[in-house]
mmCIF file of C-alpha atoms in Angstrom:
data_model
loop_
_atom_site.group_PDB
_atom_site.id
_atom_site.type_symbol
_atom_site.label_atom_id
_atom_site.label_comp_id
_atom_site.label_asym_id
_atom_site.label_seq_id
_atom_site.Cartn_x
_atom_site.Cartn_y
_atom_site.Cartn_z
ATOM 1 C CA UNK A 573 -5.871 -8.013 14.790
ATOM 2 C CA UNK A 574 -8.041 -7.962 12.273
ATOM 3 C CA UNK A 575 -7.912 -10.143 8.717
ATOM 4 C CA UNK A 576 -9.832 -11.213 6.174
ATOM 5 C CA UNK A 577 -12.005 -14.190 6.131
ATOM 6 C CA UNK A 578 -9.746 -17.301 5.801
ATOM 7 C CA UNK A 579 -10.255 -20.460 4.266
ATOM 8 C CA UNK A 580 -10.228 -24.111 5.211
ATOM 9 C CA UNK A 581 -8.633 -26.475 3.353
ATOM 10 C CA UNK A 582 -8.240 -30.409 3.830
ATOM 11 C CA UNK A 583 -4.987 -32.010 3.024
ATOM 12 C CA UNK A 584 -6.240 -35.808 2.719
ATOM 13 C CA UNK A 585 -5.694 -36.946 5.619
ATOM 14 C CA UNK A 586 -8.440 -36.105 7.778
ATOM 15 C CA UNK A 587 -6.389 -32.759 9.061
ATOM 16 C CA UNK A 588 -8.024 -29.021 8.848
ATOM 17 C CA UNK A 589 -5.271 -27.045 7.140
ATOM 18 C CA UNK A 590 -6.374 -23.581 7.653
ATOM 19 C CA UNK A 591 -5.343 -20.757 4.707
ATOM 20 C CA UNK A 592 -5.024 -17.268 6.181
ATOM 21 C CA UNK A 593 -5.394 -14.246 4.183
ATOM 22 C CA UNK A 594 -4.337 -10.840 4.988
ATOM 23 C CA UNK A 595 -6.443 -7.442 4.225
ATOM 24 C CA UNK A 596 -3.284 -5.032 2.845
ATOM 25 C CA UNK A 597 -3.550 -1.698 1.357
ATOM 26 C CA UNK A 598 -1.506 -0.266 -1.400
ATOM 27 C CA UNK A 599 -1.986 4.156 -0.859
ATOM 28 C CA UNK A 600 0.039 6.819 -1.546
ATOM 29 C CA UNK A 601 0.027 10.013 -3.527
ATOM 30 C CA UNK A 602 -1.304 10.197 -7.662
ATOM 31 C CA UNK A 603 0.558 8.875 -10.227
ATOM 32 C CA UNK A 604 2.987 7.485 -7.015
ATOM 33 C CA UNK A 605 2.887 3.445 -8.653
ATOM 34 C CA UNK A 606 0.253 1.803 -6.669
ATOM 35 C CA UNK A 607 -1.424 -0.014 -9.399
ATOM 36 C CA UNK A 608 2.215 -0.737 -11.308
ATOM 37 C CA UNK A 609 2.920 -2.609 -7.628
ATOM 38 C CA UNK A 610 -0.818 -4.472 -7.167
ATOM 39 C CA UNK A 611 -0.531 -5.388 -11.303
ATOM 40 C CA UNK A 612 3.118 -6.627 -10.371
ATOM 41 C CA UNK A 613 3.102 -8.761 -7.544
ATOM 42 C CA UNK A 614 -0.613 -10.333 -7.891
ATOM 43 C CA UNK A 615 -1.121 -13.951 -9.027
ATOM 44 C CA UNK A 616 -4.244 -13.156 -10.336
ATOM 45 C CA UNK A 617 -5.495 -10.621 -13.002
ATOM 46 C CA UNK A 618 -5.715 -7.373 -10.989
ATOM 47 C CA UNK A 619 -8.938 -5.525 -10.618
ATOM 48 C CA UNK A 620 -8.750 -2.292 -12.048
ATOM 49 C CA UNK A 621 -10.925 0.583 -11.340
ATOM 50 C CA UNK A 622 -9.028 3.237 -13.771
ATOM 51 C CA UNK A 623 -10.583 5.802 -16.391
ATOM 52 C CA UNK A 624 -8.972 8.660 -18.539
ATOM 53 C CA UNK A 625 -8.190 11.831 -17.038
ATOM 54 C CA UNK A 626 -10.736 14.529 -18.128
ATOM 55 C CA UNK A 627 -10.354 17.933 -18.853
ATOM 56 C CA UNK A 628 -12.772 19.314 -16.315
ATOM 57 C CA UNK A 629 -10.163 17.299 -13.882
ATOM 58 C CA UNK A 630 -7.613 19.005 -14.413
ATOM 59 C CA UNK A 631 -8.831 21.570 -12.248
ATOM 60 C CA UNK A 632 -9.219 19.569 -9.480
ATOM 61 C CA UNK A 633 -6.496 17.176 -9.871
ATOM 62 C CA UNK A 634 -2.798 17.372 -8.848
ATOM 63 C CA UNK A 635 -0.858 16.127 -12.195
ATOM 64 C CA UNK A 636 2.637 18.490 -11.654
ATOM 65 C CA UNK A 637 5.453 15.885 -12.261
ATOM 66 C CA UNK A 638 3.087 13.353 -14.266
ATOM 67 C CA UNK A 639 2.205 14.943 -16.800
ATOM 68 C CA UNK A 640 2.041 11.660 -19.100
ATOM 69 C CA UNK A 641 -0.193 10.222 -16.940
ATOM 70 C CA UNK A 642 -3.535 9.161 -18.579
ATOM 71 C CA UNK A 643 -5.717 7.586 -16.195
ATOM 72 C CA UNK A 644 -6.146 7.180 -12.833
ATOM 73 C CA UNK A 645 -7.581 4.804 -10.107
ATOM 74 C CA UNK A 646 -11.565 6.149 -9.186
ATOM 75 C CA UNK A 647 -12.136 3.625 -6.707
ATOM 76 C CA UNK A 648 -9.106 1.047 -5.703
ATOM 77 C CA UNK A 649 -7.284 -1.716 -7.169
ATOM 78 C CA UNK A 650 -7.300 -5.711 -6.357
ATOM 79 C CA UNK A 651 -4.820 -8.307 -6.613
ATOM 80 C CA UNK A 652 -4.093 -11.176 -4.194
ATOM 81 C CA UNK A 653 -0.458 -12.843 -3.903
ATOM 82 C CA UNK A 654 0.635 -15.963 -2.068
ATOM 83 C CA UNK A 655 3.884 -15.576 0.653
ATOM 84 C CA UNK A 656 3.936 -18.868 1.221
ATOM 85 C CA UNK A 657 1.870 -22.007 1.977
ATOM 86 C CA UNK A 658 -0.766 -21.475 3.906
ATOM 87 C CA UNK A 659 -0.540 -17.387 3.693
ATOM 88 C CA UNK A 660 -1.800 -15.317 1.152
ATOM 89 C CA UNK A 661 -2.393 -11.330 0.669
ATOM 90 C CA UNK A 662 -4.842 -9.526 -0.419
ATOM 91 C CA UNK A 663 -4.214 -5.965 -2.085
ATOM 92 C CA UNK A 664 -6.234 -3.129 -2.332
ATOM 93 C CA UNK A 665 -4.697 -0.070 -3.814
ATOM 94 C CA UNK A 666 -6.435 2.589 -2.414
ATOM 95 C CA UNK A 667 -7.582 6.354 -4.960
ATOM 96 C CA UNK A 668 -4.610 8.609 -5.058
ATOM 97 C CA UNK A 669 -6.388 11.853 -4.949
ATOM 98 C CA UNK A 670 -7.789 14.395 -2.796
ATOM 99 C CA UNK A 671 -11.594 13.691 -3.908
ATOM 100 C CA UNK A 672 -11.351 9.894 -3.859
ATOM 101 C CA UNK A 673 -10.283 9.675 -0.222
ATOM 102 C CA UNK A 674 -13.817 9.286 1.211
ATOM 103 C CA UNK A 675 -13.231 5.859 -0.166
ATOM 104 C CA UNK A 676 -10.218 5.300 2.350
ATOM 105 C CA UNK A 677 -12.029 4.877 5.799
ATOM 106 C CA UNK A 678 -14.227 1.652 3.986
ATOM 107 C CA UNK A 679 -10.984 0.194 2.113
ATOM 108 C CA UNK A 680 -8.679 0.107 5.850
ATOM 109 C CA UNK A 681 -11.736 -1.754 7.445
ATOM 110 C CA UNK A 682 -9.887 -4.615 8.681
ATOM 111 C CA UNK A 683 -6.711 -4.004 7.447
ATOM 112 C CA UNK A 684 -3.890 -5.840 8.648
ATOM 113 C CA UNK A 685 -1.204 -2.846 7.935
ATOM 114 C CA UNK A 686 -0.478 -0.770 4.375
ATOM 115 C CA UNK A 687 2.078 -0.419 1.966
ATOM 116 C CA UNK A 688 3.173 3.800 1.649
ATOM 117 C CA UNK A 689 3.965 4.316 -2.292
ATOM 118 C CA UNK A 690 6.168 7.347 -2.269
ATOM 119 C CA UNK A 691 8.082 9.353 -4.911
ATOM 120 C CA UNK A 692 11.048 11.263 -3.819
ATOM 121 C CA UNK A 693 10.438 13.710 -6.713
ATOM 122 C CA UNK A 694 7.163 15.046 -5.043
ATOM 123 C CA UNK A 695 7.638 13.065 -1.446
ATOM 124 C CA UNK A 696 5.240 15.945 -0.346
ATOM 125 C CA UNK A 697 2.030 13.647 -1.973
ATOM 126 C CA UNK A 698 2.544 11.173 0.725
ATOM 127 C CA UNK A 699 2.304 13.127 3.645
ATOM 128 C CA UNK A 700 -1.615 12.301 3.939
ATOM 129 C CA UNK A 701 -0.988 8.835 3.936
ATOM 130 C CA UNK A 702 0.989 8.616 6.332
ATOM 131 C CA UNK A 703 -0.691 10.632 8.589
ATOM 132 C CA UNK A 704 -3.973 8.601 7.934
ATOM 133 C CA UNK A 705 -2.150 5.193 8.987
ATOM 134 C CA UNK A 706 -0.678 7.234 11.827
ATOM 135 C CA UNK A 707 -3.459 8.712 13.265
ATOM 136 C CA UNK A 708 -5.242 5.786 13.176
ATOM 137 C CA UNK A 709 -2.345 3.375 13.947
ATOM 138 C CA UNK A 710 -2.793 0.761 11.781
ATOM 139 C CA UNK A 711 0.914 -0.647 10.231
ATOM 140 C CA UNK A 712 2.742 0.595 7.591
ATOM 141 C CA UNK A 713 5.919 0.288 5.702
ATOM 142 C CA UNK A 714 7.097 3.388 3.480
ATOM 143 C CA UNK A 715 8.358 1.838 0.062
ATOM 144 C CA UNK A 716 10.039 4.680 -2.214
ATOM 145 C CA UNK A 717 9.936 3.691 -5.462
ATOM 146 C CA UNK A 718 13.291 4.217 -7.437
ATOM 147 C CA UNK A 719 11.884 6.331 -10.944
ATOM 148 C CA UNK A 720 14.888 6.654 -13.399
ATOM 149 C CA UNK A 721 16.393 9.828 -13.585
ATOM 150 C CA UNK A 722 15.113 10.499 -9.935
ATOM 151 C CA UNK A 723 18.091 11.544 -7.488
ATOM 152 C CA UNK A 724 18.889 8.629 -5.234
ATOM 153 C CA UNK A 725 17.722 9.044 -0.823
ATOM 154 C CA UNK A 726 18.862 6.551 1.722
ATOM 155 C CA UNK A 727 15.732 5.198 4.071
ATOM 156 C CA UNK A 728 17.376 7.097 6.746
ATOM 157 C CA UNK A 729 17.053 10.608 4.433
ATOM 158 C CA UNK A 730 13.241 9.956 3.901
ATOM 159 C CA UNK A 731 12.207 8.962 7.341
ATOM 160 C CA UNK A 732 13.500 11.936 8.377
ATOM 161 C CA UNK A 733 12.080 14.021 5.699
ATOM 162 C CA UNK A 734 8.839 12.288 6.559
ATOM 163 C CA UNK A 735 9.196 12.844 9.836
ATOM 164 C CA UNK A 736 8.133 9.430 10.627
ATOM 165 C CA UNK A 737 7.522 7.493 13.699
ATOM 166 C CA UNK A 738 10.766 5.591 15.138
ATOM 167 C CA UNK A 739 10.324 2.085 13.892
ATOM 168 C CA UNK A 740 8.539 2.558 10.485
ATOM 169 C CA UNK A 741 10.162 0.681 8.196
ATOM 170 C CA UNK A 742 11.625 2.542 4.584
ATOM 171 C CA UNK A 743 12.681 0.702 1.875
ATOM 172 C CA UNK A 744 13.430 0.597 -1.199
ATOM 173 C CA UNK A 745 11.916 -0.557 -4.258
ATOM 174 C CA UNK A 746 10.583 -0.699 -8.012
ATOM 175 C CA UNK A 747 6.351 -1.393 -8.194
ATOM 176 C CA UNK A 748 7.627 -2.671 -11.333
ATOM 177 C CA UNK A 749 9.432 -5.933 -10.360
ATOM 178 C CA UNK A 750 7.566 -8.512 -8.601
ATOM 179 C CA UNK A 751 10.013 -9.775 -6.865
ATOM 180 C CA UNK A 752 11.016 -6.377 -5.498
ATOM 181 C CA UNK A 753 7.424 -5.659 -4.600
ATOM 182 C CA UNK A 754 7.210 -9.331 -2.802
ATOM 183 C CA UNK A 755 10.011 -8.183 -0.099
ATOM 184 C CA UNK A 756 8.197 -4.949 0.363
ATOM 185 C CA UNK A 757 5.142 -6.949 1.287
ATOM 186 C CA UNK A 758 7.008 -9.827 3.470
ATOM 187 C CA UNK A 759 8.413 -6.099 5.522
ATOM 188 C CA UNK A 760 4.929 -4.922 5.866
ATOM 189 C CA UNK A 761 3.609 -8.541 7.458
ATOM 190 C CA UNK A 762 6.774 -9.172 9.780
ATOM 191 C CA UNK A 763 5.970 -5.054 11.073
ATOM 192 C CA UNK A 764 2.680 -5.489 11.415
ATOM 193 C CA UNK A 765 3.284 -8.363 13.378
ATOM 194 C CA UNK A 766 5.873 -7.025 15.659
ATOM 195 C CA UNK A 767 3.642 -4.059 16.200
ATOM 196 C CA UNK A 768 0.094 -5.912 17.234
ATOM 197 C CA UNK A 769 2.338 -8.265 19.512
ATOM 198 C CA UNK A 770 3.801 -5.737 21.141
ATOM 199 C CA UNK A 771 0.384 -4.403 21.765
ATOM 200 C CA UNK A 772 -0.660 -7.610 22.894
ATOM 201 C CA UNK A 773 1.657 -7.306 25.631
ATOM 202 C CA UNK A 774 1.360 -3.669 26.811
ATOM 203 C CA UNK A 775 -2.557 -4.698 27.036
ATOM 204 C CA UNK A 776 -1.900 -7.672 29.316
ATOM 205 C CA UNK A 777 1.469 -6.370 30.783
#
């Protein structure tokens, strides 16, 4: 299992308490809510690398369904959230457009797992992220961002539409809501923990 470097803190009585920091990716298609999710849950001011969409970019970026979006992430988003005492998550939001996918390999180094955000109005846009993490055996959950006015689908319907591997969690969320986003991250940490434990048992068996 891969972790980000941890911090060692003293509790005043000579006992060494280690704070665990886990690296999590937030991925998905263009305009699906990755920057919004990172910003909503982060307890620090999030780092954003957004630039305004240009006319030149219209030739290569698919903005169908998100016509009102005026900016795009060109490198990554970064935030941090403390799940409980001694456990923090470092969140790295990936860029959504095809032309920035070369950054994904660098961002995925050392990641515990990933959240793949999905929009049921443009569900096909999250296929590349699903394929990426499945092929690299990085545990992930699919988080359906429930946009206003979008047709509601159940988790089972989304799982079938994406042809997910058995056991891959699908959760419904609101990327703007901190508590909702935090629940998604907790589900991911739990799923990743079970996945790595099962792999460890297989390797020693």
